[in-house]
């Protein structure tokens, strides 16, 4: 008799494996789904191909590597990521970081440059893979919104500035050389500004239409018609056809390796934040929880695949991911169709890009980057927090001032943000409370409230009781006792305290011993279980005639009316 297979066991095994291989949990497609996903995938592919070429130029890489970066990295990332509809490939910020990081070390587009870029890609990919595998994605949240905003705004200014020579007909000339040599190329100006106008109109009126690819085709046709390349115009030129080959970078010196570590970490950080902005939207629309560590693994493997293809670091593109959602993609299958279109283009369509002017590539980069420029965000941030607005603006200024080593901008902003965070922790909010008319406990000085009871000092610590706040609590109580010698009771409303460390425990013990030595009673209200457990383990909540513990603030306030006089001689007698 043939045994019946246990489908429940197979399903459980599949679920366990899908934790490590997310593609095993993909939904099985039907004809309607495949038609829908093909439409969305083709739309994104027609956008990523011209963008890839433009971003490769921004990264100082051979132009074909921009399309390589949209092939295997996209495939590998979607197989191992948890977010279903992210468009992975070259992006403006990561491309700028590549160019800025390697500029002091090699000549753009040279073999040494490519080798260093691949090392940078592999290092960043390995960092993301290690962070995801170790479930340490939370570490990358140390960069707060103001720092990211300042860096993004500064990077956007640098990206646009780097493209202006090509956009305005000065291809191949630095800003210092603009007043030297021949006049600007008026045809290039027409292609650049006309391309920007067409891209803007397409985004505004037909956002689902592949305007970027249509611009490339139209520009190539016009360029060939007027023999722009033969007249000395700057065009893309020959791009090799065929799929990428396996690329293994040559060995580099210890000094070069050390010089790449910090940029690799910054690319990891920026890439994660780019992914987060897209993944949160994707998962919110799908009604799922974002698995940041699995996306780190997928993005890390995608970068490694990009490096071994001879390309540069990839990331999730917010704009292309938005197009993916807008085009109606339902699952990861849309990315597979996008990868297929990119592969077909590499095999047969590369000659069609020969006549595309480089001014058009500049228009693609500038148009995509202008959306990052949001100066009003600084004004809005200033209204909310002047300190954080100052940190954001300092990050912005430092990013521009340290170019091409722009990673110092985000690192400087990160240090400033951490310093502000530590300052706040070292200066916790510790207030004397009084009973408000609405029944709540509020800042007595701010609201001009009477004391809760005579000879009583009531305070609330709105922070954890740890190494940062412990000394402040001790100092505040000592100062209160010095200024109020008749104090007989200290009330600590402890509900906001959600954590106590060893230093906080020692401080609490010192406070209790000090008060008992002076015949002053200590009252604790609303102590949470984690904090209570720590104090109990330290033996600091042992019952005694000078310690009173209340479960709620209401219970503590009600007990005030029936407080007996403290034992021993009264203070001040």
XYZ file of C-alpha atoms in Angstrom:
573
model
C 0.000 0.000 0.000
C 1.456 3.378 -1.066
C 1.853 5.758 1.894
C 0.105 9.113 1.653
C 2.615 11.989 1.797
C 2.300 14.223 4.834
C 1.542 17.629 3.310
C 1.712 19.306 6.709
C 5.324 18.202 7.213
C 6.246 19.399 3.716
C 4.569 22.739 4.353
C 6.396 23.187 7.669
C 9.723 22.325 6.052
C 9.054 24.814 3.286
C 8.217 27.543 5.818
C 11.459 26.880 7.702
C 13.515 26.974 4.521
C 11.792 30.168 3.378
C 13.346 31.968 6.350
C 16.701 31.536 4.635
C 15.473 31.377 1.046
C 12.572 33.843 0.778
C 11.916 32.972 -2.872
C 10.459 29.630 -1.701
C 7.524 31.584 -0.253
C 6.664 33.389 -3.502
C 3.085 33.003 -4.646
C 2.486 30.680 -7.558
C 1.666 32.834 -10.581
C -1.292 32.406 -12.886
C -1.701 33.845 -16.378
C -3.364 37.075 -15.216
C -0.621 37.716 -12.663
C 2.164 37.077 -15.177
C 0.622 39.487 -17.697
C 0.325 42.165 -15.016
C 3.867 41.593 -13.715
C 5.314 41.612 -17.228
C 3.804 45.027 -17.887
C 5.203 46.480 -14.638
C 8.612 44.830 -15.103
C 9.069 46.107 -18.642
C 8.143 49.635 -17.530
C 10.827 49.610 -14.847
C 13.431 48.026 -17.153
C 12.951 50.761 -19.748
C 13.677 53.255 -16.978
C 16.643 51.507 -15.340
C 18.654 50.945 -18.560
C 19.207 54.634 -19.404
C 19.528 55.508 -15.727
C 22.167 52.815 -15.313
C 24.293 54.307 -18.090
C 23.921 57.793 -16.592
C 24.785 56.649 -13.067
C 27.816 54.733 -14.310
C 29.143 58.021 -15.704
C 28.475 59.637 -12.319
C 30.446 56.851 -10.617
C 33.352 57.243 -13.048
C 32.819 53.668 -14.274
C 32.661 52.315 -17.852
C 29.124 53.075 -19.015
C 28.197 49.451 -19.684
C 28.676 48.601 -16.002
C 25.613 50.686 -15.172
C 23.507 48.145 -17.075
C 25.428 45.238 -15.521
C 24.431 46.698 -12.137
C 20.765 46.351 -13.106
C 21.020 42.663 -14.076
C 22.415 40.083 -11.615
C 22.260 42.369 -8.548
C 18.558 42.930 -9.118
C 17.949 39.191 -9.582
C 19.928 38.110 -6.521
C 18.468 40.845 -4.314
C 14.867 39.965 -5.137
C 15.524 36.260 -4.498
C 16.836 36.868 -0.981
C 15.001 40.020 0.169
C 11.753 40.108 2.102
C 10.308 43.189 0.361
C 8.593 42.098 -2.814
C 8.616 45.126 -5.097
C 11.879 46.990 -4.585
C 13.757 48.040 -7.696
C 17.427 47.276 -7.027
C 20.155 48.713 -9.209
C 22.352 51.793 -9.568
C 21.217 54.925 -7.731
C 22.413 58.521 -7.733
C 23.636 58.660 -4.130
C 25.631 55.409 -4.186
C 27.087 56.310 -7.587
C 28.206 59.695 -6.278
C 29.774 58.025 -3.238
C 31.723 55.645 -5.469
C 33.101 58.473 -7.584
C 33.920 60.632 -4.564
C 35.585 57.796 -2.646
C 37.882 56.580 -5.417
C 38.730 59.989 -6.930
C 41.884 60.440 -4.806
C 43.097 56.913 -5.605
C 42.810 56.365 -9.373
C 41.884 57.764 -12.796
C 38.149 57.466 -13.661
C 37.195 54.495 -15.889
C 40.737 53.058 -15.690
C 41.394 49.414 -14.818
C 42.621 50.453 -11.379
C 39.466 52.530 -10.831
C 37.242 49.585 -11.782
C 39.197 47.254 -9.498
C 38.893 49.640 -6.563
C 35.178 50.152 -7.253
C 34.644 46.394 -7.211
C 36.525 46.089 -3.927
C 34.332 48.865 -2.548
C 31.253 46.994 -3.742
C 32.342 43.692 -2.230
C 33.256 45.298 1.092
C 29.922 47.089 1.345
C 28.061 43.930 0.365
C 29.930 41.878 2.955
C 29.106 44.467 5.644
C 25.400 44.379 4.816
C 25.381 40.583 4.655
C 27.130 40.299 8.037
C 24.812 42.846 9.682
C 21.718 41.086 8.368
C 22.927 37.584 9.298
C 23.784 38.768 12.832
C 20.360 40.507 13.143
C 22.075 43.862 13.723
C 19.999 45.997 11.381
C 19.036 48.218 14.309
C 22.609 49.566 14.430
C 22.077 51.448 11.178
C 19.214 53.421 12.684
C 21.788 55.577 14.481
C 21.587 58.019 11.589
C 18.554 60.148 12.353
C 16.343 61.988 9.904
C 18.016 65.439 10.176
C 21.477 64.001 9.417
C 20.155 62.005 6.467
C 18.272 65.041 5.179
C 21.335 67.284 5.397
C 23.547 64.730 3.685
C 20.998 64.028 0.950
C 20.556 67.737 0.218
C 24.322 68.293 0.093
C 24.863 65.241 -2.105
C 22.090 66.417 -4.445
C 23.826 69.791 -4.882
C 27.120 68.022 -5.679
C 25.457 65.632 -8.146
C 23.797 68.477 -10.031
C 27.015 70.518 -9.998
C 28.947 67.569 -11.426
C 26.524 67.301 -14.359
C 26.320 70.972 -15.299
C 29.390 70.974 -17.600
C 27.920 68.151 -19.723
C 24.429 69.647 -19.532
C 25.638 73.076 -20.683
C 27.937 71.960 -23.453
C 31.275 71.854 -21.610
C 31.737 68.078 -21.503
C 35.177 67.042 -20.283
C 36.046 70.461 -18.851
C 36.230 71.385 -15.184
C 34.743 74.573 -13.751
C 38.200 76.129 -13.745
C 38.426 75.516 -17.500
C 35.021 76.893 -18.455
C 36.416 80.246 -19.564
C 39.187 78.575 -21.572
C 38.965 76.831 -24.924
C 36.065 76.893 -27.405
C 32.584 78.218 -26.776
C 29.985 75.864 -25.319
C 28.348 73.275 -27.557
C 24.932 74.762 -28.336
C 23.614 71.440 -29.664
C 24.552 69.781 -26.354
C 22.712 72.523 -24.500
C 19.650 71.850 -26.632
C 19.833 68.123 -25.961
C 20.391 68.639 -22.213
C 17.734 71.248 -21.517
C 15.315 69.667 -23.983
C 15.814 66.301 -22.275
C 15.047 67.815 -18.879
C 11.890 69.427 -20.234
C 10.712 66.156 -21.802
C 11.406 64.178 -18.602
C 9.529 66.740 -16.517
C 6.518 66.684 -18.837
C 6.517 62.882 -18.872
C 6.645 62.646 -15.081
C 3.843 65.196 -14.720
C 1.393 63.995 -17.352
C 2.211 60.342 -18.173
C 4.098 58.926 -15.151
C 3.623 55.293 -16.250
C 5.087 55.921 -19.696
C 8.834 55.041 -20.035
C 9.772 58.636 -20.797
C 13.471 58.103 -20.051
C 13.826 55.362 -22.663
C 11.726 57.337 -25.151
C 14.073 60.297 -24.614
C 17.084 58.061 -25.317
C 15.573 56.766 -28.558
C 14.538 60.227 -29.723
C 17.895 61.767 -28.801
C 19.806 58.958 -30.545
C 17.736 59.458 -33.714
C 18.222 63.234 -33.745
C 21.923 62.868 -32.969
C 22.428 60.430 -35.837
C 20.340 62.636 -38.158
C 22.557 65.690 -37.624
C 25.757 63.570 -37.486
C 26.458 64.924 -34.018
C 29.188 62.367 -33.244
C 31.015 63.051 -36.542
C 31.000 66.790 -35.705
C 32.878 66.096 -32.467
C 29.896 65.949 -30.160
C 30.145 63.964 -26.918
C 28.043 60.804 -27.248
C 27.869 57.503 -25.371
C 29.766 55.716 -28.106
C 30.346 52.003 -28.403
C 28.986 49.791 -25.622
C 29.965 46.113 -25.674
C 27.125 43.666 -26.259
C 26.707 40.509 -24.228
C 26.111 39.487 -20.646
C 28.665 40.386 -17.975
C 31.543 38.009 -17.331
C 32.815 36.917 -13.946
C 35.139 39.612 -12.631
C 37.672 39.087 -9.870
C 39.500 42.278 -8.842
C 43.248 42.291 -8.481
C 44.986 42.563 -5.140
C 45.280 46.032 -3.640
C 47.685 47.478 -1.102
C 46.949 47.711 2.606
C 46.759 51.498 2.323
C 44.173 51.285 -0.455
C 42.163 48.714 1.503
C 42.160 50.969 4.582
C 41.108 53.949 2.441
C 38.070 51.989 1.219
C 36.764 50.812 4.602
C 35.141 54.078 5.686
C 33.511 54.768 2.282
C 32.302 51.146 2.203
C 30.624 51.610 5.581
C 29.022 54.858 4.451
C 27.711 53.211 1.273
C 26.298 50.441 3.485
C 24.602 53.037 5.657
C 23.187 55.147 2.828
C 22.072 52.052 0.937
C 20.231 50.768 4.003
C 18.465 54.085 4.461
C 17.519 54.187 0.767
C 16.170 50.656 1.093
C 14.270 51.554 4.260
C 12.459 54.443 2.585
C 11.272 52.155 -0.217
C 10.647 49.037 1.858
C 8.418 50.818 4.377
C 6.138 52.009 1.572
C 6.113 48.577 -0.091
C 5.300 46.681 3.110
C 2.707 49.225 4.195
C 0.828 48.784 0.921
C 1.130 44.991 1.195
C 0.028 44.998 4.845
C 3.161 43.143 5.988
C 5.891 43.811 8.536
C 9.267 44.917 7.221
C 12.044 42.389 7.870
C 15.017 44.753 7.820
C 17.602 42.048 8.476
C 16.452 39.892 5.562
C 16.540 42.924 3.281
C 20.083 43.618 4.473
C 21.016 40.079 3.475
C 19.364 40.450 0.067
C 20.951 43.848 -0.577
C 24.344 42.566 0.569
C 24.193 39.570 -1.762
C 23.068 41.907 -4.558
C 26.140 44.084 -4.049
C 28.416 41.051 -4.063
C 26.807 39.913 -7.323
C 27.365 43.410 -8.728
C 31.028 43.369 -7.751
C 31.606 39.959 -9.291
C 29.992 41.299 -12.475
C 32.590 44.089 -12.624
C 30.046 46.748 -11.629
C 29.620 49.140 -8.699
C 27.418 49.236 -5.549
C 23.683 48.969 -6.007
C 20.793 49.965 -3.798
C 17.023 50.245 -3.787
C 15.839 53.164 -5.878
C 12.917 55.003 -4.293
C 11.807 56.507 -7.610
C 11.942 53.198 -9.532
C 10.309 51.324 -6.655
C 7.525 53.916 -6.706
C 7.125 53.345 -10.451
C 6.956 49.595 -9.774
C 4.071 50.127 -7.361
C 2.405 52.672 -9.635
C 2.644 50.288 -12.579
C 0.594 47.767 -10.584
C 3.223 45.183 -9.632
C 1.868 42.642 -7.169
C 4.875 40.420 -6.489
C 8.546 39.674 -7.100
C 7.769 38.300 -10.560
C 7.807 41.831 -11.983
C 11.520 42.066 -11.142
C 12.200 38.846 -13.034
C 10.598 40.327 -16.154
C 12.642 43.505 -15.659
C 15.847 41.449 -15.429
C 14.855 39.563 -18.594
C 14.401 42.818 -20.532
C 17.793 44.087 -19.307
C 19.441 40.816 -20.392
C 17.863 40.992 -23.858
C 18.980 44.605 -24.183
C 22.558 43.679 -23.277
C 22.556 40.988 -25.950
C 21.069 42.939 -28.859
C 20.241 46.598 -28.110
C 23.561 48.173 -27.108
C 24.405 49.538 -30.588
C 21.205 51.607 -30.432
C 22.699 53.735 -27.645
C 25.795 54.768 -29.604
C 24.492 58.166 -30.746
C 22.869 59.223 -27.444
C 24.517 62.543 -26.406
C 26.150 62.659 -23.008
C 24.174 65.837 -22.354
C 21.065 63.635 -22.355
C 22.655 61.386 -19.725
C 23.297 64.518 -17.659
C 19.661 65.545 -18.053
C 18.572 62.113 -16.736
C 20.787 62.443 -13.646
C 19.843 66.065 -12.945
C 16.111 65.471 -13.369
C 16.211 62.466 -11.042
C 18.271 64.401 -8.475
C 16.288 67.638 -8.434
C 13.575 65.758 -6.552
C 16.022 65.344 -3.662
C 16.412 69.122 -3.283
C 13.894 70.231 -0.664
C 15.154 73.428 1.011
C 11.778 73.901 2.688
C 12.602 70.889 4.856
C 15.219 72.989 6.655
C 12.600 75.649 7.442
C 10.107 73.040 8.664
C 12.787 71.402 10.807
C 13.790 74.774 12.289
C 10.217 75.275 13.497
C 10.259 71.889 15.228
C 13.781 71.828 16.696
C 16.441 74.467 16.162
C 19.199 72.184 17.445
C 18.340 69.382 15.017
C 17.898 71.904 12.205
C 21.399 73.198 12.968
C 22.749 69.628 12.852
C 21.041 69.095 9.483
C 22.434 72.320 8.029
C 25.916 71.578 9.407
C 25.773 68.144 7.749
C 24.700 69.796 4.502
C 27.541 72.351 4.638
C 30.155 69.787 5.677
C 29.118 67.428 2.862
C 29.728 70.155 0.290
C 32.862 71.537 1.960
C 34.609 68.147 2.183
C 33.894 67.057 -1.404
C 35.047 64.761 -2.886
C 35.451 63.054 0.535
C 31.762 63.614 1.214
C 31.509 60.792 3.734
C 32.875 63.245 6.317
C 29.598 65.124 6.006
C 27.418 62.271 7.216
C 30.008 61.177 9.789
C 30.230 64.703 11.180
C 26.446 64.898 11.322
C 26.276 61.487 12.993
C 28.750 62.570 15.681
C 26.827 65.810 16.253
C 23.532 63.915 16.544
C 25.035 61.396 18.975
C 26.551 64.247 21.013
C 23.120 65.909 21.195
C 21.579 62.577 22.208
C 24.167 62.097 24.957
C 23.701 65.680 26.158
C 19.979 65.067 26.532
C 20.632 61.842 28.453
C 23.155 63.582 30.710
C 20.634 66.357 31.389
C 17.395 64.428 32.010
C 14.099 66.123 32.726
C 13.741 66.055 36.500
C 10.909 68.184 37.865
C 9.160 68.925 41.110
C 5.509 68.025 40.668
C 2.280 69.396 42.017
C -1.366 68.390 41.645
C -3.053 70.145 38.717
C -6.756 71.003 38.711
C -7.388 68.244 36.160
C -6.003 65.655 38.599
C -2.691 65.106 36.828
C 0.793 65.618 38.229
C 2.562 68.462 36.436
C 5.610 70.683 36.683
C 5.017 72.701 39.846
C 7.153 75.667 38.776
C 5.747 75.868 35.269
C 2.111 75.753 36.366
C 2.547 77.644 39.686
C 1.098 74.763 41.700
C 1.152 74.411 45.506
C 3.230 71.571 47.050
C 1.493 68.249 47.495
C 1.903 68.494 51.269
C 3.887 70.522 53.815
C 7.496 69.420 54.412
C 7.305 67.154 51.362
C 9.393 67.236 48.218
C 7.808 65.421 45.255
C 9.730 64.875 42.038
C 9.479 62.911 38.826
C 12.339 61.625 36.647
C 11.294 61.545 32.986
C 14.151 59.268 31.920
C 15.799 55.954 32.639
C 17.727 55.784 35.905
C 21.127 54.949 34.442
C 24.717 56.131 34.376
C 23.668 59.297 32.525
C 20.897 60.429 34.896
C 21.895 58.914 38.262
C 24.182 61.751 39.367
C 21.526 64.324 38.395
C 18.951 62.616 40.609
C 21.374 62.451 43.552
C 22.418 66.077 43.136
C 18.811 67.320 42.853
C 17.748 65.573 46.076
C 20.807 66.822 47.957
C 20.161 70.389 46.795
C 16.507 70.120 47.826
C 17.462 68.900 51.299
C 19.989 71.714 51.672
C 17.463 74.388 50.680
C 14.547 72.811 52.605
C 15.895 71.624 55.969
C 12.385 70.852 57.271
C 11.716 68.204 54.626
C 10.285 65.038 56.191
C 9.227 63.096 53.056
C 10.653 62.567 49.589
C 8.196 61.345 46.955
C 9.683 59.876 43.752
C 7.032 59.335 41.081
C 8.840 56.611 39.145
C 6.373 55.631 36.437
C 8.466 57.167 33.575
C 11.514 55.133 34.703
C 11.523 52.079 32.434
C 15.106 50.943 33.018
C 17.673 50.984 35.823
C 21.294 49.988 35.304
C 24.024 49.242 37.852
C 24.989 52.905 38.238
C 21.352 53.825 38.773
C 21.019 51.065 41.353
C 24.030 52.375 43.269
C 22.623 55.909 43.176
C 19.243 54.708 44.471
C 20.969 52.867 47.306
C 22.937 55.975 48.240
C 19.778 58.073 48.243
C 17.903 55.601 50.457
C 20.757 55.377 52.974
C 21.121 59.164 53.043
C 17.429 59.718 53.712
C 17.253 57.035 56.410
C 20.255 58.555 58.170
C 18.403 61.864 58.329
C 15.071 60.399 59.359
C 13.404 61.236 56.045
C 10.898 58.839 54.517
C 11.200 57.744 50.883
C 8.038 57.106 48.870
C 8.090 55.324 45.513
C 5.109 55.361 43.176
C 4.353 53.531 39.927
C 7.604 51.574 39.750
C 7.549 49.387 36.636
C 8.326 45.696 36.860
C 11.709 45.752 35.017
C 12.966 48.560 37.270
C 11.442 46.980 40.371
C 13.101 43.650 39.605
C 16.545 45.256 39.387
C 16.113 47.060 42.723
C 14.777 43.907 44.420
C 17.770 41.877 43.217
C 20.036 44.541 44.715
C 18.135 44.286 48.020
C 17.162 47.958 47.877
C 13.393 47.435 48.237
C 13.627 45.514 51.492
C 10.770 46.597 53.783
C 11.595 49.229 56.362
C 9.886 51.966 58.388
C 11.339 54.672 56.110
C 10.317 53.175 52.732
C 6.824 53.237 51.236
C 5.982 51.745 47.835
C 2.719 52.463 45.987
C 1.414 50.737 42.901
C -0.182 53.835 41.318
C 0.134 57.608 41.590
C -3.507 57.842 42.687
C -2.773 55.470 45.585
C 0.264 57.565 46.537
C -1.671 60.851 46.496
C -4.473 59.326 48.584
C -1.895 58.134 51.140
C -0.586 61.674 51.616
C -3.579 62.655 53.724
C -2.979 59.873 56.250
C 0.800 60.068 56.597
C 1.835 59.673 60.256
C 4.681 61.796 61.600
C 8.090 60.257 60.915
C 9.743 58.285 63.732
C 12.537 59.874 65.706
C 13.098 63.553 66.448
C 11.553 65.962 63.985
C 13.926 67.873 61.796
C 14.469 71.510 62.582
C 13.462 71.133 66.191
